[in-house]
Amino acid sequence: MLKIKFLCTAILLLTVISTLAEPVKTGSRITSLPSPLYLDDSNRTLGEFLGEKYVVLFIWEMDNAALGEFYAAANLANRHKDIASFIGVGIGRHQQLKRFPGAMRLGFPVNSDHRGAAKALFLRSGDPMPLTVLLDKNGTLLWRGKLQNLPPVLNKCRQGKFDLAEELRIEKFSGELNAAIQAGKIDEAVALLRTEYQKYPEKLELLRQLFSLLCRQEKFDDAFAMLRCAQQRTPENYRLYELEYRSIGELEETGRLPEFFSRLKTAFARRPDILIAFALAECQLPPEKLNLPCALDLAYTGWQNQNFPTAESRGLYALDYASILHSIGRNDLAATLAAQACEDLKNNASQLTRARDALIYYTKMLEIAPHVSLPDLKK
């Protein structure tokens, strides 16, 4: 009889969901999940999890995206077990879900949703999969988004600073933005994003979206000018430069690189770690896209300024710089930097081994290079 009641409830809920024009809104109260079945073959109600803690629903499908997030989900559930109970919601046939790698070892209960009704219930246009949904102790839907964005939300809940009204405002804005984009009203979408970004300039995702839409309109100069304004407003935020650098590559606007690297050197003259990171990223590009003079200039500037907080940080920089010099055949300079790294890293056993190995390698390359010649292929 109990199973029949569960089945009737599930069928009724699925019928209701199928008639909904759109997913449930933030602020709605969720009292049950579409399916009562869990991977351990038990039947449970959502009410068994509500009452004492927040509830996190981790909704996933049987794909690589889920596999890539299982480890992080398990860790998050363990780290925040004081404030939240995690429930996985697997979309697919029960027996297939049980066989899916890692599903039975997540460390928290996993609901089996054969019809994918939970996905239809919670997933809005533009939401990611896997989707993370946060409910309060009474089942009120507070937030949903990427798993990686959940920790700061839970911390706000822990501190009593979570603002449901702001989440509702954001959902309204996102709905209007997505509707404009889907309707092809890009000018309207740009206007919405500009207004929102002016209010919340610290939100990098808004800047990314606005930049993307401006590029879609082929307003490249406007897009990059907007990035430069953001950099001037918060010059210490290297993420803004990272966004510009990646965009230059993706849009193949390589003519912008020299001026970009010049600004980067000025902005982070006292941050050699940032300069060497960009130099290494440039060196990893295919040969036809590589701007080697700029990469070398960044690495040189970072070393020349010597703004290292510790000897150890200088030693690690020396090793990275040495690898760049080795790649262009300057094993003499690479060996010199490796020797400096050995001195700077003498109190760090693991990194000292790396530095010594590098010194031996560059020295051997330096010694053997003058004695190498090609055979006479005419004989």
Tab-separated table of C-alpha atoms in Angstrom:
chain	number	residue	atom	x	y	z
A	1	MET	CA	0.000	0.000	0.000
A	2	LEU	CA	2.827	2.382	0.864
A	3	LYS	CA	4.489	1.834	-2.526
A	4	ILE	CA	1.158	2.473	-4.285
A	5	LYS	CA	0.800	5.783	-2.428
A	6	PHE	CA	4.338	6.794	-3.433
A	7	LEU	CA	3.614	5.855	-7.045
A	8	CYS	CA	0.373	7.847	-7.108
A	9	THR	CA	2.125	10.853	-5.608
A	10	ALA	CA	4.927	10.631	-8.186
A	11	ILE	CA	2.466	10.316	-11.089
A	12	LEU	CA	0.452	13.270	-9.816
A	13	LEU	CA	3.541	15.425	-9.447
A	14	LEU	CA	4.770	14.467	-12.921
A	15	THR	CA	1.386	15.452	-14.323
A	16	VAL	CA	1.625	18.836	-12.643
A	17	ILE	CA	5.187	19.359	-13.880
A	18	SER	CA	4.277	18.475	-17.452
A	19	THR	CA	1.721	21.294	-17.480
A	20	LEU	CA	4.150	23.925	-16.258
A	21	ALA	CA	5.201	26.448	-18.883
A	22	GLU	CA	8.526	27.061	-17.161
A	23	PRO	CA	10.644	25.726	-14.279
A	24	VAL	CA	9.714	26.498	-10.688
A	25	LYS	CA	10.713	29.993	-9.606
A	26	THR	CA	13.199	30.932	-6.925
A	27	GLY	CA	11.349	31.536	-3.662
A	28	SER	CA	8.913	28.675	-4.313
A	29	ARG	CA	8.515	25.993	-1.675
A	30	ILE	CA	9.539	22.490	-2.704
A	31	THR	CA	7.868	19.803	-0.602
A	32	SER	CA	8.727	16.691	-2.608
A	33	LEU	CA	10.893	15.358	-5.403
A	34	PRO	CA	9.323	13.774	-8.499
A	35	SER	CA	10.688	10.335	-7.627
A	36	PRO	CA	10.780	8.699	-4.171
A	37	LEU	CA	13.305	6.035	-5.250
A	38	TYR	CA	16.980	6.140	-4.237
A	39	LEU	CA	19.972	4.195	-5.538
A	40	ASP	CA	20.065	2.045	-2.389
A	41	ASP	CA	16.557	0.873	-3.449
A	42	SER	CA	14.897	2.720	-0.568
A	43	ASN	CA	11.921	5.076	-0.863
A	44	ARG	CA	12.214	8.424	0.926
A	45	THR	CA	10.420	11.739	1.054
A	46	LEU	CA	12.110	15.127	0.824
A	47	GLY	CA	10.604	15.906	4.209
A	48	GLU	CA	12.993	13.404	5.799
A	49	PHE	CA	15.883	15.730	4.877
A	50	LEU	CA	14.241	19.063	5.672
A	51	GLY	CA	13.829	20.676	9.069
A	52	GLU	CA	17.303	20.798	10.592
A	53	LYS	CA	19.639	21.814	7.776
A	54	TYR	CA	19.679	23.405	4.359
A	55	VAL	CA	19.295	20.866	1.545
A	56	VAL	CA	21.488	20.827	-1.557
A	57	LEU	CA	20.188	18.984	-4.621
A	58	PHE	CA	22.965	17.933	-7.000
A	59	ILE	CA	21.156	17.105	-10.256
A	60	TRP	CA	23.212	15.233	-12.863
A	61	GLU	CA	22.980	13.120	-15.985
A	62	MET	CA	25.094	10.130	-16.944
A	63	ASP	CA	27.809	11.980	-18.851
A	64	ASN	CA	31.380	13.226	-18.551
A	65	ALA	CA	30.231	16.511	-17.018
A	66	ALA	CA	28.867	14.607	-14.023
A	67	LEU	CA	31.991	12.469	-13.729
A	68	GLY	CA	34.056	15.644	-13.666
A	69	GLU	CA	32.085	17.043	-10.703
A	70	PHE	CA	31.545	13.944	-8.535
A	71	TYR	CA	34.772	14.397	-6.592
A	72	ALA	CA	34.093	18.090	-5.926
A	73	ALA	CA	30.490	17.331	-4.903
A	74	ALA	CA	31.617	14.698	-2.394
A	75	ASN	CA	34.208	17.078	-0.932
A	76	LEU	CA	31.729	19.948	-0.667
A	77	ALA	CA	29.164	17.728	1.037
A	78	ASN	CA	31.742	16.666	3.608
A	79	ARG	CA	33.059	20.203	4.198
A	80	HIS	CA	29.609	21.717	4.694
A	81	LYS	CA	27.886	18.852	6.477
A	82	ASP	CA	27.397	21.079	9.518
A	83	ILE	CA	24.939	23.281	7.649
A	84	ALA	CA	23.625	21.307	4.659
A	85	SER	CA	22.447	17.845	3.698
A	86	PHE	CA	23.296	16.822	0.126
A	87	ILE	CA	21.017	14.776	-2.112
A	88	GLY	CA	22.117	13.633	-5.525
A	89	VAL	CA	19.471	13.402	-8.239
A	90	GLY	CA	20.543	11.131	-11.077
A	91	ILE	CA	18.620	11.379	-14.351
A	92	GLY	CA	18.163	7.990	-16.004
A	93	ARG	CA	17.068	4.416	-15.514
A	94	HIS	CA	17.542	3.130	-11.979
A	95	GLN	CA	19.834	0.178	-12.762
A	96	GLN	CA	21.947	2.221	-15.187
A	97	LEU	CA	22.387	4.928	-12.574
A	98	LYS	CA	23.558	2.319	-10.064
A	99	ARG	CA	26.224	1.169	-12.523
A	100	PHE	CA	27.395	4.670	-13.439
A	101	PRO	CA	30.984	5.149	-12.142
A	102	GLY	CA	31.101	6.843	-8.765
A	103	ALA	CA	27.340	7.267	-8.335
A	104	MET	CA	27.118	4.829	-5.425
A	105	ARG	CA	30.199	6.279	-3.720
A	106	LEU	CA	29.307	9.964	-3.529
A	107	GLY	CA	28.908	9.780	0.236
A	108	PHE	CA	25.349	11.135	0.236
A	109	PRO	CA	21.941	9.738	-0.852
A	110	VAL	CA	21.225	9.721	-4.575
A	111	ASN	CA	17.685	9.963	-5.873
A	112	SER	CA	16.816	7.970	-9.003
A	113	ASP	CA	14.822	10.070	-11.485
A	114	HIS	CA	13.846	7.862	-14.420
A	115	ARG	CA	11.785	10.462	-16.313
A	116	GLY	CA	14.067	13.446	-15.743
A	117	ALA	CA	11.245	15.324	-14.014
A	118	ALA	CA	13.601	16.993	-11.526
A	119	LYS	CA	15.559	18.482	-14.395
A	120	ALA	CA	12.337	19.855	-15.920
A	121	LEU	CA	11.308	21.165	-12.508
A	122	PHE	CA	14.481	23.114	-11.703
A	123	LEU	CA	16.500	23.758	-14.883
A	124	ARG	CA	16.017	27.249	-16.309
A	125	SER	CA	17.218	28.406	-19.706
A	126	GLY	CA	20.951	29.009	-19.440
A	127	ASP	CA	21.430	26.903	-16.305
A	128	PRO	CA	24.298	24.386	-16.317
A	129	MET	CA	24.148	20.636	-15.990
A	130	PRO	CA	24.989	19.269	-13.497
A	131	LEU	CA	22.785	21.738	-11.648
A	132	THR	CA	23.067	22.556	-7.945
A	133	VAL	CA	19.911	23.666	-6.122
A	134	LEU	CA	19.818	25.064	-2.580
A	135	LEU	CA	16.703	24.758	-0.392
A	136	ASP	CA	16.303	26.237	3.054
A	137	LYS	CA	15.197	24.174	6.064
A	138	ASN	CA	11.552	24.551	5.029
A	139	GLY	CA	12.128	23.662	1.384
A	140	THR	CA	12.132	27.196	-0.020
A	141	LEU	CA	14.195	27.365	-3.204
A	142	LEU	CA	16.941	29.889	-2.450
A	143	TRP	CA	19.485	29.509	-5.229
A	144	ARG	CA	20.617	27.346	-8.142
A	145	GLY	CA	23.695	27.333	-10.344
A	146	LYS	CA	27.103	25.744	-10.812
A	147	LEU	CA	28.471	23.521	-8.075
A	148	GLN	CA	31.674	25.583	-7.914
A	149	ASN	CA	29.632	28.675	-7.005
A	150	LEU	CA	27.874	27.004	-4.079
A	151	PRO	CA	30.462	27.499	-1.240
A	152	PRO	CA	30.139	31.315	-0.993
A	153	VAL	CA	26.344	30.952	-1.011
A	154	LEU	CA	26.487	28.455	1.857
A	155	ASN	CA	28.871	30.751	3.717
A	156	LYS	CA	26.354	33.589	3.401
A	157	CYS	CA	23.695	31.263	4.793
A	158	ARG	CA	25.981	30.334	7.664
A	159	GLN	CA	26.538	34.024	8.438
A	160	GLY	CA	22.856	34.920	8.075
A	161	LYS	CA	23.650	37.190	5.125
A	162	PHE	CA	21.845	35.380	2.312
A	163	ASP	CA	19.519	37.799	0.483
A	164	LEU	CA	16.574	36.021	-1.138
A	165	ALA	CA	15.184	39.290	-2.494
A	166	GLU	CA	18.443	39.841	-4.395
A	167	GLU	CA	18.277	36.312	-5.804
A	168	LEU	CA	14.755	36.999	-7.036
A	169	ARG	CA	15.927	40.234	-8.665
A	170	ILE	CA	18.805	38.403	-10.355
A	171	GLU	CA	16.452	35.700	-11.624
A	172	LYS	CA	14.149	38.331	-13.117
A	173	PHE	CA	17.092	40.053	-14.787
A	174	SER	CA	18.473	36.738	-16.116
A	175	GLY	CA	15.070	35.792	-17.509
A	176	GLU	CA	14.748	39.089	-19.357
A	177	LEU	CA	18.318	38.814	-20.651
A	178	ASN	CA	17.888	35.246	-21.910
A	179	ALA	CA	14.572	36.124	-23.554
A	180	ALA	CA	16.174	39.043	-25.393
A	181	ILE	CA	19.101	36.918	-26.579
A	182	GLN	CA	16.859	34.061	-27.728
A	183	ALA	CA	14.682	36.521	-29.622
A	184	GLY	CA	17.755	37.915	-31.350
A	185	LYS	CA	17.300	41.325	-29.703
A	186	ILE	CA	20.993	41.827	-29.070
A	187	ASP	CA	20.779	45.611	-28.652
A	188	GLU	CA	18.198	45.090	-25.912
A	189	ALA	CA	20.367	42.433	-24.260
A	190	VAL	CA	23.400	44.740	-24.362
A	191	ALA	CA	21.389	47.537	-22.764
A	192	LEU	CA	20.225	45.223	-19.974
A	193	LEU	CA	23.772	44.053	-19.313
A	194	ARG	CA	25.206	47.577	-19.354
A	195	THR	CA	22.703	48.689	-16.716
A	196	GLU	CA	23.361	45.664	-14.530
A	197	TYR	CA	27.133	45.918	-14.895
A	198	GLN	CA	27.103	49.617	-13.958
A	199	LYS	CA	25.353	48.644	-10.714
A	200	TYR	CA	27.607	45.653	-10.021
A	201	PRO	CA	30.993	46.279	-11.700
A	202	GLU	CA	32.638	43.690	-9.445
A	203	LYS	CA	30.733	40.858	-11.150
A	204	LEU	CA	33.132	39.538	-13.757
A	205	GLU	CA	30.529	37.271	-15.348
A	206	LEU	CA	28.464	40.307	-16.363
A	207	LEU	CA	31.522	41.784	-18.012
A	208	ARG	CA	32.203	38.526	-19.852
A	209	GLN	CA	28.635	38.377	-21.164
A	210	LEU	CA	28.665	42.015	-22.229
A	211	PHE	CA	32.025	41.607	-23.947
A	212	SER	CA	30.749	38.524	-25.775
A	213	LEU	CA	27.635	40.279	-27.053
A	214	LEU	CA	29.596	43.318	-28.233
A	215	CYS	CA	31.892	40.993	-30.168
A	216	ARG	CA	28.838	39.243	-31.588
A	217	GLN	CA	27.857	42.656	-32.951
A	218	GLU	CA	31.438	42.995	-34.259
A	219	LYS	CA	31.980	46.032	-32.037
A	220	PHE	CA	35.470	44.844	-31.144
A	221	ASP	CA	36.932	48.264	-30.351
A	222	ASP	CA	34.054	49.011	-27.972
A	223	ALA	CA	34.454	45.617	-26.303
A	224	PHE	CA	38.185	45.996	-25.675
A	225	ALA	CA	37.780	49.631	-24.587
A	226	MET	CA	35.280	48.458	-21.989
A	227	LEU	CA	37.840	45.951	-20.680
A	228	ARG	CA	40.477	48.662	-20.387
A	229	CYS	CA	38.068	50.819	-18.372
A	230	ALA	CA	37.432	47.919	-16.025
A	231	GLN	CA	41.184	47.427	-15.624
A	232	GLN	CA	41.676	51.089	-14.755
A	233	ARG	CA	38.936	50.858	-12.151
A	234	THR	CA	40.471	47.794	-10.447
A	235	PRO	CA	44.085	47.639	-11.679
A	236	GLU	CA	45.048	44.854	-9.271
A	237	ASN	CA	42.509	42.394	-10.745
A	238	TYR	CA	44.582	40.201	-13.053
A	239	ARG	CA	41.441	38.291	-14.098
A	240	LEU	CA	40.470	41.261	-16.251
A	241	TYR	CA	43.768	40.997	-18.109
A	242	GLU	CA	43.333	37.256	-18.393
A	243	LEU	CA	39.940	37.816	-20.025
A	244	GLU	CA	41.444	40.280	-22.493
A	245	TYR	CA	44.360	37.984	-23.306
A	246	ARG	CA	42.132	34.985	-23.986
A	247	SER	CA	39.737	37.092	-26.038
A	248	ILE	CA	42.564	38.405	-28.221
A	249	GLY	CA	43.510	34.824	-29.005
A	250	GLU	CA	39.980	33.549	-29.583
A	251	LEU	CA	39.105	36.486	-31.841
A	252	GLU	CA	42.513	36.306	-33.572
A	253	GLU	CA	43.043	40.006	-32.847
A	254	THR	CA	46.777	39.445	-32.446
A	255	GLY	CA	47.586	42.993	-33.523
A	256	ARG	CA	46.425	44.045	-30.064
A	257	LEU	CA	49.033	41.947	-28.275
A	258	PRO	CA	52.034	44.347	-28.138
A	259	GLU	CA	49.954	47.142	-26.605
A	260	PHE	CA	48.282	44.662	-24.241
A	261	PHE	CA	51.606	43.284	-23.004
A	262	SER	CA	52.891	46.838	-22.522
A	263	ARG	CA	49.930	47.670	-20.256
A	264	LEU	CA	50.310	44.360	-18.457
A	265	LYS	CA	53.974	45.105	-17.636
A	266	THR	CA	53.057	48.491	-16.223
A	267	ALA	CA	50.093	47.259	-14.206
A	268	PHE	CA	51.956	44.340	-12.637
A	269	ALA	CA	55.500	45.681	-12.429
A	270	ARG	CA	55.528	44.637	-8.774
A	271	ARG	CA	53.882	41.242	-9.401
A	272	PRO	CA	56.459	39.005	-11.094
A	273	ASP	CA	54.221	35.977	-10.491
A	274	ILE	CA	51.596	37.500	-12.805
A	275	LEU	CA	54.137	38.420	-15.489
A	276	ILE	CA	55.706	34.953	-15.609
A	277	ALA	CA	52.257	33.316	-15.701
A	278	PHE	CA	51.354	35.245	-18.864
A	279	ALA	CA	54.805	34.580	-20.354
A	280	LEU	CA	54.405	30.834	-19.803
A	281	ALA	CA	50.889	30.893	-21.260
A	282	GLU	CA	52.194	32.614	-24.391
A	283	CYS	CA	54.982	30.054	-24.755
A	284	GLN	CA	52.424	27.241	-24.812
A	285	LEU	CA	50.760	28.551	-27.976
A	286	PRO	CA	51.309	26.931	-31.383
A	287	PRO	CA	54.374	28.343	-33.215
A	288	GLU	CA	52.318	30.291	-35.744
A	289	LYS	CA	50.510	32.149	-32.931
A	290	LEU	CA	53.424	32.570	-30.545
A	291	ASN	CA	54.673	36.101	-29.872
A	292	LEU	CA	58.055	35.126	-28.484
A	293	PRO	CA	59.517	38.644	-28.091
A	294	CYS	CA	56.586	39.663	-25.862
A	295	ALA	CA	56.850	36.501	-23.760
A	296	LEU	CA	60.582	37.013	-23.265
A	297	ASP	CA	60.061	40.679	-22.432
A	298	LEU	CA	57.528	39.799	-19.712
A	299	ALA	CA	59.829	37.208	-18.173
A	300	TYR	CA	62.795	39.593	-18.338
A	301	THR	CA	60.824	42.427	-16.719
A	302	GLY	CA	59.656	40.278	-13.845
A	303	TRP	CA	63.210	39.123	-13.127
A	304	GLN	CA	64.775	42.536	-13.586
A	305	ASN	CA	62.482	44.273	-11.097
A	306	GLN	CA	63.257	41.691	-8.363
A	307	ASN	CA	60.018	42.339	-6.488
A	308	PHE	CA	59.974	38.917	-4.860
A	309	PRO	CA	58.469	38.635	-1.377
A	310	THR	CA	60.742	35.704	-0.447
A	311	ALA	CA	63.850	33.954	-1.694
A	312	GLU	CA	61.722	30.892	-2.347
A	313	SER	CA	59.373	32.808	-4.655
A	314	ARG	CA	62.424	34.113	-6.544
A	315	GLY	CA	63.746	30.568	-6.896
A	316	LEU	CA	60.481	29.318	-8.348
A	317	TYR	CA	60.400	32.259	-10.766
A	318	ALA	CA	63.982	31.478	-11.799
A	319	LEU	CA	62.999	27.911	-12.706
A	320	ASP	CA	60.092	29.065	-14.870
A	321	TYR	CA	62.220	31.738	-16.527
A	322	ALA	CA	64.958	29.162	-17.125
A	323	SER	CA	62.526	26.857	-18.915
A	324	ILE	CA	61.621	29.680	-21.327
A	325	LEU	CA	65.275	30.473	-22.024
A	326	HIS	CA	66.005	26.787	-22.579
A	327	SER	CA	63.220	26.644	-25.171
A	328	ILE	CA	65.023	29.253	-27.294
A	329	GLY	CA	68.410	27.564	-26.949
A	330	ARG	CA	69.943	29.787	-24.261
A	331	ASN	CA	71.010	26.963	-21.989
A	332	ASP	CA	73.821	29.144	-20.638
A	333	LEU	CA	71.337	31.600	-19.163
A	334	ALA	CA	69.006	28.797	-18.111
A	335	ALA	CA	71.831	27.142	-16.179
A	336	THR	CA	72.654	30.434	-14.459
A	337	LEU	CA	69.045	30.830	-13.316
A	338	ALA	CA	68.872	27.186	-12.203
A	339	ALA	CA	71.964	27.740	-10.065
A	340	GLN	CA	70.263	30.763	-8.486
A	341	ALA	CA	67.167	28.642	-7.877
A	342	CYS	CA	69.266	26.034	-6.057
A	343	GLU	CA	70.449	28.749	-3.675
A	344	ASP	CA	67.011	30.279	-3.159
A	345	LEU	CA	65.272	26.927	-2.641
A	346	LYS	CA	67.808	25.367	-0.295
A	347	ASN	CA	65.228	25.182	2.500
A	348	ASN	CA	62.543	23.576	0.335
A	349	ALA	CA	63.491	19.924	-0.142
A	350	SER	CA	61.068	19.029	-2.949
A	351	GLN	CA	61.683	22.173	-4.992
A	352	LEU	CA	65.432	21.983	-4.375
A	353	THR	CA	65.480	18.571	-6.056
A	354	ARG	CA	63.666	20.065	-9.033
A	355	ALA	CA	66.165	22.954	-9.187
A	356	ARG	CA	69.181	20.634	-9.023
A	357	ASP	CA	67.767	18.405	-11.744
A	358	ALA	CA	67.209	21.471	-13.932
A	359	LEU	CA	70.764	22.685	-13.333
A	360	ILE	CA	72.220	19.290	-14.265
A	361	TYR	CA	70.072	19.108	-17.385
A	362	TYR	CA	70.839	22.618	-18.673
A	363	THR	CA	74.537	22.142	-17.924
A	364	LYS	CA	74.665	18.903	-19.892
A	365	MET	CA	72.859	20.545	-22.793
A	366	LEU	CA	75.299	23.433	-22.682
A	367	GLU	CA	78.335	21.129	-22.672
A	368	ILE	CA	77.231	18.836	-25.470
A	369	ALA	CA	75.761	21.396	-27.893
A	370	PRO	CA	79.092	22.632	-29.378
A	371	HIS	CA	80.125	19.063	-30.201
A	372	VAL	CA	77.000	18.074	-32.131
A	373	SER	CA	77.053	18.119	-35.921
A	374	LEU	CA	75.059	16.683	-38.782
A	375	PRO	CA	76.437	13.697	-40.710
A	376	ASP	CA	77.484	14.198	-44.298
A	377	LEU	CA	74.424	12.914	-46.121
A	378	LYS	CA	76.203	12.968	-49.488
A	379	LYS	CA	78.483	10.097	-48.510
